[in-house]
Coordinates of C-alpha atoms in Angstrom, one line a residue:
Chain A
X1 CA 29.5 148.4 66.8
X2 CA 31.6 147.8 63.8
X3 CA 34.3 145.1 63.9
X4 CA 36.8 147.6 62.4
X5 CA 36.2 149.9 65.3
X6 CA 37.2 147.4 68.0
X7 CA 40.1 145.9 66.0
X8 CA 42.8 148.3 67.3
X9 CA 42.0 147.3 70.8
X10 CA 43.8 144.0 70.3
X11 CA 47.0 146.0 70.2
X12 CA 45.9 148.6 72.8
X13 CA 44.8 146.2 75.5
X14 CA 48.3 144.6 76.0
X15 CA 50.0 147.9 75.4
X16 CA 48.0 149.6 78.2
X17 CA 48.2 146.5 80.5
X18 CA 52.0 146.4 80.3
X19 CA 52.9 149.4 82.5
X20 CA 50.1 148.3 85.0
X21 CA 51.6 144.9 85.0
X22 CA 55.1 146.3 85.8
X23 CA 53.6 147.9 88.9
X24 CA 51.8 144.9 90.2
X25 CA 53.4 143.1 93.2
X26 CA 53.9 139.4 93.7
X27 CA 53.6 136.5 91.2
X28 CA 49.9 135.8 90.8
X29 CA 48.6 139.2 89.8
X30 CA 51.0 140.1 86.9
X31 CA 50.4 136.7 85.4
X32 CA 46.6 137.0 85.8
X33 CA 46.6 140.4 84.1
X34 CA 48.7 139.0 81.3
X35 CA 46.4 136.1 80.8
X36 CA 43.3 138.3 80.8
X37 CA 44.7 140.8 78.2
X38 CA 46.0 138.0 76.0
X39 CA 42.5 136.5 76.1
X40 CA 40.9 139.8 75.3
X41 CA 43.2 140.2 72.3
X42 CA 42.4 136.7 71.2
X43 CA 38.7 137.4 71.2
X44 CA 39.1 140.5 69.2
X45 CA 41.4 138.8 66.7
X46 CA 39.0 135.9 66.4
X47 CA 36.1 138.3 65.7
X48 CA 38.2 140.1 63.1
X49 CA 39.2 137.1 61.0
X50 CA 35.8 136.2 59.5
X51 CA 35.1 139.9 58.8
X52 CA 38.5 140.3 57.2
X53 CA 37.8 137.3 54.9
X54 CA 34.8 139.1 53.5
X55 CA 36.6 142.3 52.8
X56 CA 39.6 144.4 53.9
X57 CA 38.9 146.2 57.2
X58 CA 40.3 149.7 57.8
X59 CA 40.4 151.8 60.9
X60 CA 41.6 155.5 60.7
X61 CA 43.3 156.7 63.9
X62 CA 41.9 159.9 65.4
X63 CA 39.5 160.2 62.5
X64 CA 42.3 161.3 60.2
X65 CA 41.5 159.6 56.9
X66 CA 44.3 157.7 55.3
X67 CA 46.7 158.4 53.7
X68 CA 47.2 161.5 55.9
X69 CA 46.5 159.7 59.1
X70 CA 47.6 156.3 60.4
X71 CA 45.5 153.4 59.4
X72 CA 45.1 149.9 60.6
X73 CA 44.4 147.8 57.6
X74 CA 43.5 144.1 57.9
X75 CA 42.9 141.5 55.3
X76 CA 43.1 137.7 55.4
X77 CA 46.9 137.6 55.7
X78 CA 47.2 139.9 58.8
X79 CA 44.1 138.5 60.4
X80 CA 45.6 135.0 60.2
X81 CA 48.9 136.2 61.7
X82 CA 47.1 138.2 64.4
X83 CA 45.0 135.1 65.4
X84 CA 48.1 133.0 65.5
X85 CA 49.9 135.5 67.8
X86 CA 47.0 136.0 70.3
X87 CA 46.2 132.2 70.3
X88 CA 49.8 131.3 71.1
X89 CA 50.0 133.9 73.9
X90 CA 46.8 132.7 75.4
X91 CA 47.8 129.0 75.2
X92 CA 51.4 129.4 76.4
X93 CA 50.6 131.6 79.4
X94 CA 48.8 129.0 81.6
X95 CA 51.7 126.6 80.9
X96 CA 54.3 129.3 81.5
X97 CA 53.3 130.2 85.1
X98 CA 55.2 127.3 86.7
X99 CA 58.3 127.5 84.5
X100 CA 58.5 131.3 85.0
X101 CA 58.2 130.8 88.7
X102 CA 61.2 128.5 88.6
X103 CA 63.4 130.2 86.0
X104 CA 62.5 133.9 86.8
X105 CA 61.8 133.8 90.5
X106 CA 62.1 137.6 91.1
X107 CA 60.4 140.7 89.8
X108 CA 57.9 138.8 87.7
X109 CA 55.8 142.0 87.3
X110 CA 58.4 143.5 84.9
X111 CA 59.0 140.2 83.2
X112 CA 55.3 139.8 82.3
X113 CA 55.2 143.5 81.4
X114 CA 57.9 142.9 78.8
X115 CA 56.0 139.9 77.5
X116 CA 52.9 142.1 77.0
X117 CA 55.0 144.7 75.2
X118 CA 56.3 142.0 72.9
X119 CA 52.8 140.8 72.2
X120 CA 51.5 144.4 71.6
X121 CA 54.5 145.2 69.4
X122 CA 54.0 142.1 67.2
X123 CA 50.3 142.7 66.9
X124 CA 51.0 146.3 66.0
X125 CA 53.4 145.3 63.2
X126 CA 50.8 142.8 62.0
X127 CA 47.7 145.1 61.9
X128 CA 49.1 148.5 60.9
X129 CA 48.9 149.8 57.3
X130 CA 51.6 152.4 57.8
X131 CA 55.2 151.6 56.9
X132 CA 56.8 153.8 59.6
X133 CA 54.5 152.3 62.2
X134 CA 55.9 148.9 61.3
X135 CA 59.4 150.2 62.3
X136 CA 58.2 151.7 65.6
X137 CA 56.3 148.5 66.6
X138 CA 59.2 146.4 65.4
X139 CA 61.5 148.2 67.8
X140 CA 59.0 148.0 70.7
X141 CA 58.7 144.3 70.3
X142 CA 62.5 143.8 69.7
X143 CA 63.6 145.9 72.7
X144 CA 61.2 143.9 75.0
X145 CA 62.5 140.7 73.4
X146 CA 66.1 141.5 74.3
X147 CA 65.0 142.1 77.9
X148 CA 63.1 138.8 78.0
X149 CA 66.1 136.8 76.6
X150 CA 68.4 138.4 79.1
X151 CA 66.2 137.0 81.9
X152 CA 67.7 133.5 81.3
X153 CA 69.5 132.1 84.3
X154 CA 72.6 131.1 82.3
X155 CA 75.0 134.0 82.0
X156 CA 75.3 133.3 78.3
X157 CA 71.8 134.6 78.0
X158 CA 73.2 138.1 78.4
X159 CA 75.6 137.6 75.5
X160 CA 72.9 136.1 73.4
X161 CA 70.7 139.1 74.1
X162 CA 73.5 141.6 73.3
X163 CA 74.3 139.9 70.0
X164 CA 70.7 139.8 69.1
X165 CA 70.4 143.5 70.0
X166 CA 73.2 144.4 67.6
X167 CA 71.9 142.3 64.7
X168 CA 68.3 143.2 65.4
X169 CA 69.0 146.9 65.5
X170 CA 71.0 146.7 62.2
X171 CA 68.1 144.8 60.7
X172 CA 65.5 147.4 61.9
X173 CA 67.7 150.3 60.7
X174 CA 68.0 148.7 57.3
X175 CA 64.2 148.5 57.2
X176 CA 64.1 152.2 58.2
X177 CA 66.5 153.2 55.4
X178 CA 64.2 151.4 52.9
X179 CA 61.1 153.1 54.2
X180 CA 63.0 156.4 54.0
X181 CA 63.8 155.9 50.3
X182 CA 60.2 155.1 49.6
X183 CA 59.1 158.2 51.4
X184 CA 61.5 160.4 49.5
X185 CA 60.3 159.0 46.2
X186 CA 56.6 159.0 46.9
X187 CA 55.9 161.3 49.8
X188 CA 53.6 158.8 51.5
X189 CA 54.0 156.1 54.2
X190 CA 50.6 154.5 53.9
X191 CA 51.1 151.0 52.4
X192 CA 48.1 151.1 50.2
X193 CA 48.9 154.6 49.0
X194 CA 52.6 153.5 48.4
X195 CA 51.4 150.6 46.2
X196 CA 49.4 153.1 44.1
X197 CA 52.2 155.7 43.8
X198 CA 55.2 153.4 43.3
X199 CA 54.6 152.3 39.7
X200 CA 55.2 155.9 38.6
X201 CA 58.7 155.9 40.0
X202 CA 59.4 152.2 40.0
X203 CA 62.1 152.3 37.3
X204 CA 64.6 154.2 39.5
X205 CA 67.6 152.9 41.4
X206 CA 66.3 154.4 44.6
X207 CA 63.2 152.2 44.7
X208 CA 65.2 149.1 43.8
X209 CA 67.6 149.9 46.7
X210 CA 64.7 150.5 49.0
X211 CA 63.3 147.0 48.2
X212 CA 66.8 145.5 48.8
X213 CA 67.2 147.2 52.1
X214 CA 63.7 146.1 53.3
X215 CA 64.3 142.5 52.2
X216 CA 67.7 142.3 53.9
X217 CA 66.5 144.0 57.1
X218 CA 63.5 141.6 57.4
X219 CA 65.7 138.6 56.4
X220 CA 67.8 139.4 59.5
X221 CA 64.7 139.5 61.7
X222 CA 63.2 136.3 60.4
X223 CA 66.5 134.5 60.7
X224 CA 66.7 133.6 57.0
X225 CA 69.9 131.6 56.3
X226 CA 72.7 132.9 56.5
X227 CA 71.4 135.8 58.7
X228 CA 70.2 133.4 61.4
X229 CA 73.3 133.6 63.6
X230 CA 71.5 135.4 66.5
X231 CA 68.8 132.7 66.7
X232 CA 70.3 129.5 68.2
X233 CA 71.9 131.2 71.2
X234 CA 68.9 133.5 71.8
X235 CA 66.5 130.5 71.8
X236 CA 68.8 128.3 73.9
X237 CA 69.6 130.6 76.8
X238 CA 66.2 132.4 77.0
X239 CA 63.8 131.2 79.7
X240 CA 61.8 128.3 78.2
X241 CA 58.6 130.3 78.3
X242 CA 60.2 133.0 76.2
X243 CA 61.7 130.5 73.8
X244 CA 58.3 128.8 73.2
X245 CA 56.6 132.1 72.5
X246 CA 59.3 133.6 70.3
X247 CA 59.7 130.4 68.3
X248 CA 56.0 130.4 67.6
X249 CA 55.6 134.1 66.8
X250 CA 58.5 136.5 66.3
X251 CA 60.1 135.2 63.1
X252 CA 56.6 134.6 61.6
X253 CA 55.7 138.3 62.0
X254 CA 59.0 139.3 60.3
X255 CA 58.1 136.9 57.4
X256 CA 54.7 138.5 57.2
X257 CA 56.2 142.0 56.9
X258 CA 58.5 140.8 54.2
X259 CA 55.6 139.3 52.3
X260 CA 53.5 142.4 52.8
X261 CA 56.2 144.6 51.2
X262 CA 57.2 142.3 48.4
X263 CA 53.7 141.5 47.4
X264 CA 51.4 144.3 48.4
X265 CA 53.6 147.4 48.4
X266 CA 55.9 146.6 45.5
X267 CA 53.7 144.0 43.8
X268 CA 55.2 140.7 42.7
X269 CA 55.4 141.8 39.1
X270 CA 57.9 144.4 40.2
X271 CA 59.8 142.7 43.2
X272 CA 60.7 139.5 41.4
X273 CA 61.8 141.4 38.2
X274 CA 63.7 144.3 39.7
X275 CA 65.8 142.0 41.9
X276 CA 66.5 138.3 41.4
X277 CA 64.6 137.6 44.5
X278 CA 63.1 134.2 43.4
X279 CA 66.6 132.8 42.7
X280 CA 68.1 134.2 45.9
X281 CA 65.3 133.0 48.0
X282 CA 65.4 129.6 46.4
X283 CA 69.1 129.1 47.0
X284 CA 69.1 130.5 50.6
X285 CA 66.0 128.5 51.5
X286 CA 67.6 125.3 50.4
X287 CA 70.9 126.2 52.1
X288 CA 69.0 126.9 55.3
X289 CA 67.0 123.7 55.1
X290 CA 70.1 121.6 54.8
X291 CA 72.4 123.5 57.1
X292 CA 69.8 123.8 59.8
X293 CA 68.8 120.2 59.7
X294 CA 72.5 119.1 59.5
X295 CA 73.5 120.9 62.6
X296 CA 70.3 119.8 64.4
X297 CA 71.2 116.2 63.8
X298 CA 74.4 116.4 65.8
X299 CA 73.4 118.9 68.5
X300 CA 73.5 117.6 72.1
X301 CA 71.4 120.4 73.7
X302 CA 67.8 119.8 72.8
X303 CA 66.8 123.5 72.9
X304 CA 69.6 124.3 70.5
X305 CA 68.6 121.4 68.3
X306 CA 65.1 122.8 68.0
X307 CA 66.5 126.2 67.4
X308 CA 68.5 125.0 64.4
X309 CA 65.5 123.0 63.3
X310 CA 63.7 126.4 63.2
X311 CA 66.3 127.8 60.8
X312 CA 65.5 124.8 58.5
X313 CA 61.7 125.4 58.9
X314 CA 62.1 129.1 57.9
X315 CA 63.7 127.6 54.8
X316 CA 60.5 125.8 53.9
X317 CA 58.5 129.1 54.3
X318 CA 61.0 131.0 52.1
X319 CA 61.0 128.2 49.6
X320 CA 57.2 128.6 49.2
X321 CA 57.7 132.4 48.6
X322 CA 60.4 131.7 46.0
X323 CA 58.0 129.8 43.8
X324 CA 56.0 133.1 43.2
X325 CA 52.6 131.4 42.8
X326 CA 49.4 131.4 44.8
X327 CA 49.9 127.8 45.8
X328 CA 53.5 128.5 46.9
X329 CA 52.5 131.5 49.0
X330 CA 49.7 129.4 50.5
X331 CA 52.2 126.8 51.5
X332 CA 54.3 129.5 53.1
X333 CA 51.5 131.0 55.1
X334 CA 50.2 127.6 56.1
X335 CA 53.6 126.5 57.3
X336 CA 53.9 129.8 59.1
X337 CA 50.8 128.8 61.1
X338 CA 51.6 125.1 61.5
X339 CA 55.2 125.5 62.4
X340 CA 54.1 127.7 65.3
X341 CA 51.9 124.9 66.5
X342 CA 54.6 122.2 66.3
X343 CA 57.5 124.3 67.6
X344 CA 55.4 125.6 70.5
X345 CA 54.4 122.0 71.4
X346 CA 58.0 120.8 71.3
X347 CA 59.4 123.7 73.3
X348 CA 56.6 123.3 75.8
X349 CA 57.4 119.6 76.3
X350 CA 61.0 120.5 76.7
X351 CA 60.0 123.1 79.3
X352 CA 58.3 120.4 81.3
X353 CA 61.5 118.4 81.2
X354 CA 63.6 121.4 82.3
X355 CA 61.1 121.9 85.1
X356 CA 61.8 118.4 86.5
X357 CA 65.4 117.9 85.6
X358 CA 66.9 121.4 85.2
X359 CA 68.5 120.7 81.8
X360 CA 68.1 119.3 78.3
X361 CA 71.5 117.8 77.5
X362 CA 70.6 114.7 75.6
X363 CA 73.2 112.6 77.6
X364 CA 71.4 113.4 80.8
X365 CA 68.0 112.3 79.5
X366 CA 68.7 108.6 79.0
X367 CA 65.8 106.4 80.0
X368 CA 63.7 109.3 81.2
X369 CA 60.9 108.3 78.9
X370 CA 59.8 105.7 81.4
X371 CA 59.7 108.2 84.2
X372 CA 58.0 111.0 82.3
X373 CA 56.0 109.1 79.8
X374 CA 53.3 111.7 79.1
X375 CA 55.8 114.5 78.5
X376 CA 58.0 112.5 76.1
X377 CA 54.9 111.0 74.3
X378 CA 53.8 114.6 73.7
X379 CA 57.4 115.4 72.4
X380 CA 57.3 112.4 70.1
X381 CA 53.9 113.3 68.7
X382 CA 54.8 116.9 68.1
X383 CA 58.0 115.6 66.5
X384 CA 55.8 113.6 64.0
X385 CA 54.2 116.9 63.1
X386 CA 57.6 118.5 62.6
X387 CA 58.7 115.7 60.3
X388 CA 55.4 115.9 58.4
X389 CA 53.7 112.5 58.9
X390 CA 49.9 112.3 58.3
X391 CA 47.6 113.2 59.9
X392 CA 49.5 116.1 61.5
X393 CA 49.5 119.8 60.7
X394 CA 53.1 119.4 59.4
X395 CA 52.0 117.0 56.7
X396 CA 49.4 119.4 55.4
X397 CA 52.0 122.2 54.9
X398 CA 54.6 120.0 53.4
X399 CA 52.0 118.5 51.1
X400 CA 51.0 121.9 49.9
X401 CA 54.6 122.9 49.4
X402 CA 55.3 119.8 47.3
X403 CA 52.2 120.5 45.3
X404 CA 53.4 124.1 44.7
X405 CA 56.8 122.8 43.6
X406 CA 55.2 120.4 41.2
X407 CA 52.9 123.1 39.9
X408 CA 55.8 125.3 39.2
X409 CA 57.5 122.5 37.3
X410 CA 60.3 122.2 39.8
X411 CA 60.0 118.5 40.5
X412 CA 63.6 118.2 41.8
X413 CA 62.6 120.3 44.8
X414 CA 60.3 117.5 46.0
X415 CA 63.3 115.2 46.4
X416 CA 65.1 117.9 48.5
X417 CA 62.1 118.5 50.7
X418 CA 61.8 114.8 51.4
X419 CA 65.5 114.5 52.1
X420 CA 65.4 117.3 54.7
X421 CA 62.3 115.7 56.2
X422 CA 64.3 112.5 56.6
X423 CA 67.0 114.6 58.4
X424 CA 64.2 115.7 60.8
X425 CA 63.3 112.0 61.3
X426 CA 66.9 111.4 62.4
X427 CA 67.1 114.2 65.0
X428 CA 63.6 113.4 66.4
X429 CA 64.3 109.7 66.4
X430 CA 67.6 110.3 68.2
X431 CA 65.7 111.8 71.1
X432 CA 63.1 109.1 71.2
X433 CA 65.8 106.4 71.1
X434 CA 67.7 108.0 74.0
X435 CA 64.7 108.6 76.3
X436 CA 62.7 105.4 75.6
X437 CA 65.2 102.7 74.7
X438 CA 68.4 103.5 76.6
X439 CA 68.7 102.4 80.3
X440 CA 68.6 104.9 83.0
X441 CA 72.1 105.5 84.3
X442 CA 72.8 103.8 87.6
X443 CA 72.3 105.8 90.7
X444 CA 70.3 108.5 88.9
X445 CA 67.8 110.3 91.1
X446 CA 64.2 109.4 90.5
X447 CA 62.3 111.9 88.4
X448 CA 58.5 112.4 88.7
X449 CA 56.2 113.1 85.8
X450 CA 55.6 116.8 85.1
X451 CA 52.7 118.3 87.0
X452 CA 49.3 118.5 85.2
X453 CA 49.5 122.2 85.0
X454 CA 52.3 121.8 82.5
X455 CA 51.0 118.6 80.9
X456 CA 47.5 119.8 80.0
X457 CA 48.6 122.8 77.9
X458 CA 51.3 120.7 76.2
X459 CA 48.7 118.1 75.2
X460 CA 46.3 120.8 74.1
X461 CA 49.0 122.0 71.7
X462 CA 49.7 118.5 70.5
X463 CA 46.0 117.9 69.9
X464 CA 45.9 121.2 67.9
X465 CA 48.7 119.7 65.7
X466 CA 46.5 116.7 64.9
X467 CA 43.3 118.7 64.7
X468 CA 44.7 121.1 62.1
X469 CA 46.1 118.1 60.3
X470 CA 42.6 116.7 59.8
X471 CA 40.3 119.7 59.7
X472 CA 42.1 122.2 57.4
X473 CA 39.2 124.5 56.7
X474 CA 40.4 127.3 59.0
X475 CA 44.1 127.1 58.1
X476 CA 44.1 126.1 54.4
X477 CA 41.1 128.2 53.6
X478 CA 42.5 131.3 55.3
X479 CA 45.9 130.8 53.9
X480 CA 44.5 130.4 50.4
X481 CA 42.5 133.6 50.8
X482 CA 45.5 135.4 52.2
X483 CA 47.7 134.2 49.4
X484 CA 45.2 135.4 46.8
X485 CA 44.9 138.7 48.5
X486 CA 48.7 139.1 48.6
X487 CA 49.1 138.2 44.9
X488 CA 46.4 140.7 44.1
X489 CA 44.1 138.1 42.6
X490 CA 46.4 137.6 39.7
X491 CA 47.7 134.1 39.1
X492 CA 51.0 134.1 37.4
X493 CA 52.1 130.5 37.0
X494 CA 55.4 130.5 38.8
X495 CA 58.8 131.5 37.4
X496 CA 59.0 132.8 33.9
Chain B
X1 CA 81.3 168.2 40.5
X2 CA 78.1 170.1 40.8
X3 CA 76.1 166.8 41.2
X4 CA 78.5 165.8 43.9
X5 CA 78.0 169.0 45.8
X6 CA 74.3 169.2 45.3
X7 CA 74.0 165.8 47.0
X8 CA 76.5 166.5 49.7
X9 CA 74.0 165.7 52.4
X10 CA 73.7 162.2 51.1
X11 CA 77.5 161.8 50.9
X12 CA 77.6 162.8 54.6
X13 CA 75.0 160.1 55.3
X14 CA 77.0 157.5 53.4
X15 CA 80.2 158.4 55.2
X16 CA 78.6 158.3 58.6
X17 CA 76.8 155.1 57.8
X18 CA 80.0 153.3 56.8
X19 CA 81.8 154.6 59.9
X20 CA 79.0 153.3 62.2
X21 CA 78.7 150.0 60.4
X22 CA 82.5 149.5 60.5
X23 CA 82.5 150.1 64.2
X24 CA 79.7 147.5 64.7
X25 CA 81.4 144.8 62.7
X26 CA 85.0 145.3 63.5
X27 CA 85.2 146.5 67.1
X28 CA 85.3 143.8 69.7
X29 CA 84.5 146.1 72.6
X30 CA 80.8 146.1 73.3
X31 CA 80.6 149.8 74.3
X32 CA 82.3 150.6 71.0
X33 CA 79.8 148.5 69.2
X34 CA 77.0 150.5 70.7
X35 CA 78.6 153.7 69.7
X36 CA 78.9 152.3 66.2
X37 CA 75.2 151.5 66.2
X38 CA 74.4 155.0 67.4
X39 CA 76.4 156.6 64.5
X40 CA 74.8 154.2 62.1
X41 CA 71.3 155.1 63.2
X42 CA 72.1 158.8 63.3
X43 CA 73.1 158.7 59.6
X44 CA 69.7 157.4 58.8
X45 CA 68.1 160.2 60.8
X46 CA 70.1 162.7 58.8
X47 CA 68.9 161.1 55.6
X48 CA 65.3 161.5 56.6
X49 CA 65.7 165.1 57.9
X50 CA 67.6 166.4 55.0
X51 CA 64.9 165.0 52.7
X52 CA 62.3 167.1 54.5
X53 CA 64.3 170.4 54.0
X54 CA 63.3 172.6 51.1
X55 CA 65.8 175.2 50.1
X56 CA 64.4 178.6 51.0
X57 CA 61.6 177.0 52.9
X58 CA 60.5 178.4 56.2
X59 CA 59.7 176.6 59.4
X60 CA 56.3 174.9 59.1
X61 CA 54.4 177.4 61.2
X62 CA 51.6 179.4 59.5
X63 CA 52.6 183.0 59.1
X64 CA 51.7 185.9 56.9
X65 CA 53.9 186.5 53.9
X66 CA 55.4 183.0 53.8
X67 CA 54.6 180.8 50.9
X68 CA 57.2 178.0 51.1
X69 CA 57.4 175.7 54.1
X70 CA 59.7 172.8 54.8
X71 CA 58.1 169.4 55.3
X72 CA 57.7 168.8 59.0
X73 CA 56.7 165.1 58.7
X74 CA 60.3 163.7 58.5
X75 CA 61.2 165.6 61.6
X76 CA 58.3 164.1 63.5
X77 CA 59.1 160.7 62.3
X78 CA 62.7 161.1 63.3
X79 CA 61.7 162.4 66.7
X80 CA 60.1 159.0 67.3
X81 CA 63.2 157.2 65.8
X82 CA 65.5 159.1 68.1
X83 CA 63.5 157.9 71.1
X84 CA 63.8 154.4 69.8
X85 CA 67.5 154.9 69.3
X86 CA 67.9 156.1 72.9
X87 CA 66.0 153.1 74.2
X88 CA 68.2 150.8 72.1
X89 CA 71.4 152.4 73.5
X90 CA 70.0 152.2 77.0
X91 CA 69.2 148.5 76.7
X92 CA 72.5 147.8 75.1
X93 CA 74.5 149.6 77.7
X94 CA 72.5 147.9 80.5
X95 CA 73.3 144.5 79.0
X96 CA 77.0 145.5 78.7
X97 CA 77.0 146.4 82.4
X98 CA 75.4 143.0 83.3
X99 CA 77.9 141.2 81.0
X100 CA 80.8 143.0 82.7
X101 CA 79.4 141.8 86.1
X102 CA 79.0 138.2 84.9
X103 CA 82.2 137.8 82.9
X104 CA 84.5 140.5 84.1
X105 CA 85.1 141.7 80.5
X106 CA 83.2 143.2 77.6
X107 CA 85.8 142.3 74.9
X108 CA 84.3 140.0 72.3
X109 CA 87.3 137.6 71.9
X110 CA 87.7 137.1 75.7
X111 CA 84.0 136.5 76.0
X112 CA 84.2 133.9 73.3
X113 CA 86.8 131.9 75.1
X114 CA 84.8 132.2 78.4
X115 CA 81.8 130.9 76.4
X116 CA 83.7 127.9 75.2
X117 CA 84.6 127.2 78.8
X118 CA 80.9 127.4 79.8
X119 CA 80.1 124.9 77.0
X120 CA 82.7 122.5 78.2
X121 CA 81.2 122.6 81.7
X122 CA 77.8 121.5 80.5

């Protein structure tokens, strides 16, 4: 059997499992089904990646040949994102069972069903080669995400979910307007076909407007500064399990869609000339890096601190795109992967703290490092990866980004990248100082170390941060291949 | 003037889009925000559908004596988009109901002050 033939099942398995999951009673069974289908998707994605590195895979639904029918089209870029998605789901689920039991005690069947829908939706966005299909899967995953966020126990979770719904729907509708314009101009929705037909009509205002709508719509979804306002509250008040998964995946998929349209559908020679995207991305990336890190430095709620840090990290990815070179794009894709590893590890460690103490206000965590040494050691090590200290995954992506900036002749960016990394040192060090070096308040109840069921997955994730900081064959190799595929094999040396 | 009239469908789309978007941004009432979102989405649906209409074109069903058909694809796409829109509205309204239960209001400014109180209680 051909790999291309089993590829769509990585989307279909969670999609079909979701309604079944909603009907399952109790707590154990829905989780088990979730875990099994995530694992099945992971196996398929892992099989797809090596095949996709050798050549683009294509699957035509219902034997209707593209561009008439809907096509799943996978090259190195989507294969990498699909592997990331499924790996994150598979690793976060065993950790999530205890925290979900605590934070979402009732009706876990529907909760896990929503999770499967998010996974299926994100995978669908990643694998499909059809522009309208992207919109449909985008809405499937978004609607399920709103539901998951609203499961938070704090009543502010409802407000966060509602505000995310309003902004998310506006973003998705903007994307739909862009796709509509493209369809009106070319009469096709298949991305590969669009890329062929667009040059004939490229010099029209409609196509430029379509590009603008798609970029803005996706910028909303990926929380690019200053369109990030939905993110901090959504991450803070969602159940920790949801936060860990979303922080690792949702914004990354939106970034992938943006790259797919800018580079494959419109081609970089067009996108960066028709609109001043390079300048806009550069400025917004820098603003996001500084604003996100700045707020994170003073934030008292650790979940919200990490959420603002995500805004800053999205800035690094967008910065890589703004350099318009293979190396810059490699840095973006690499950081897309590595940031998922470090943020998942950090949020998972926080989840263990919440499991034992019920909250993550910094003032309440004084001296807790001595009572939960393993949890906070994991937090500190994942923090090193976030800062970018060798030999962690974060170092590799920052190193690549700095090389890309130097290659593009933008040496001054190096200083700014280092300064924002220093800001990350401050907000991680603040936590380390509070939990390890401050005395426990008098009369505070004793807190036990988090159970092994939480600790083992956290440490697996921390180990992954170090593994991918030492052995970069999978990440750097795939990211380079993906960047070359996106740039269409042409190397234009940065900004003209 | 003739250009204006020949593109009147797009003008209708633009007007509807602005009305919807205005409602989403300016209105503080959550139900009104959802209504605004609905109008905003509907304007995009009209844009797609009017693009598929061919003047003098018949319904896309094979018949004798008909040469010119309208394009059915945008209609099919929009059928999907309408379902998505209905789902969004449903989720939004469900959240509004839950917010009303939790806070006793769905006005944005009152919710913001409640939110500040929650933050102080942390």
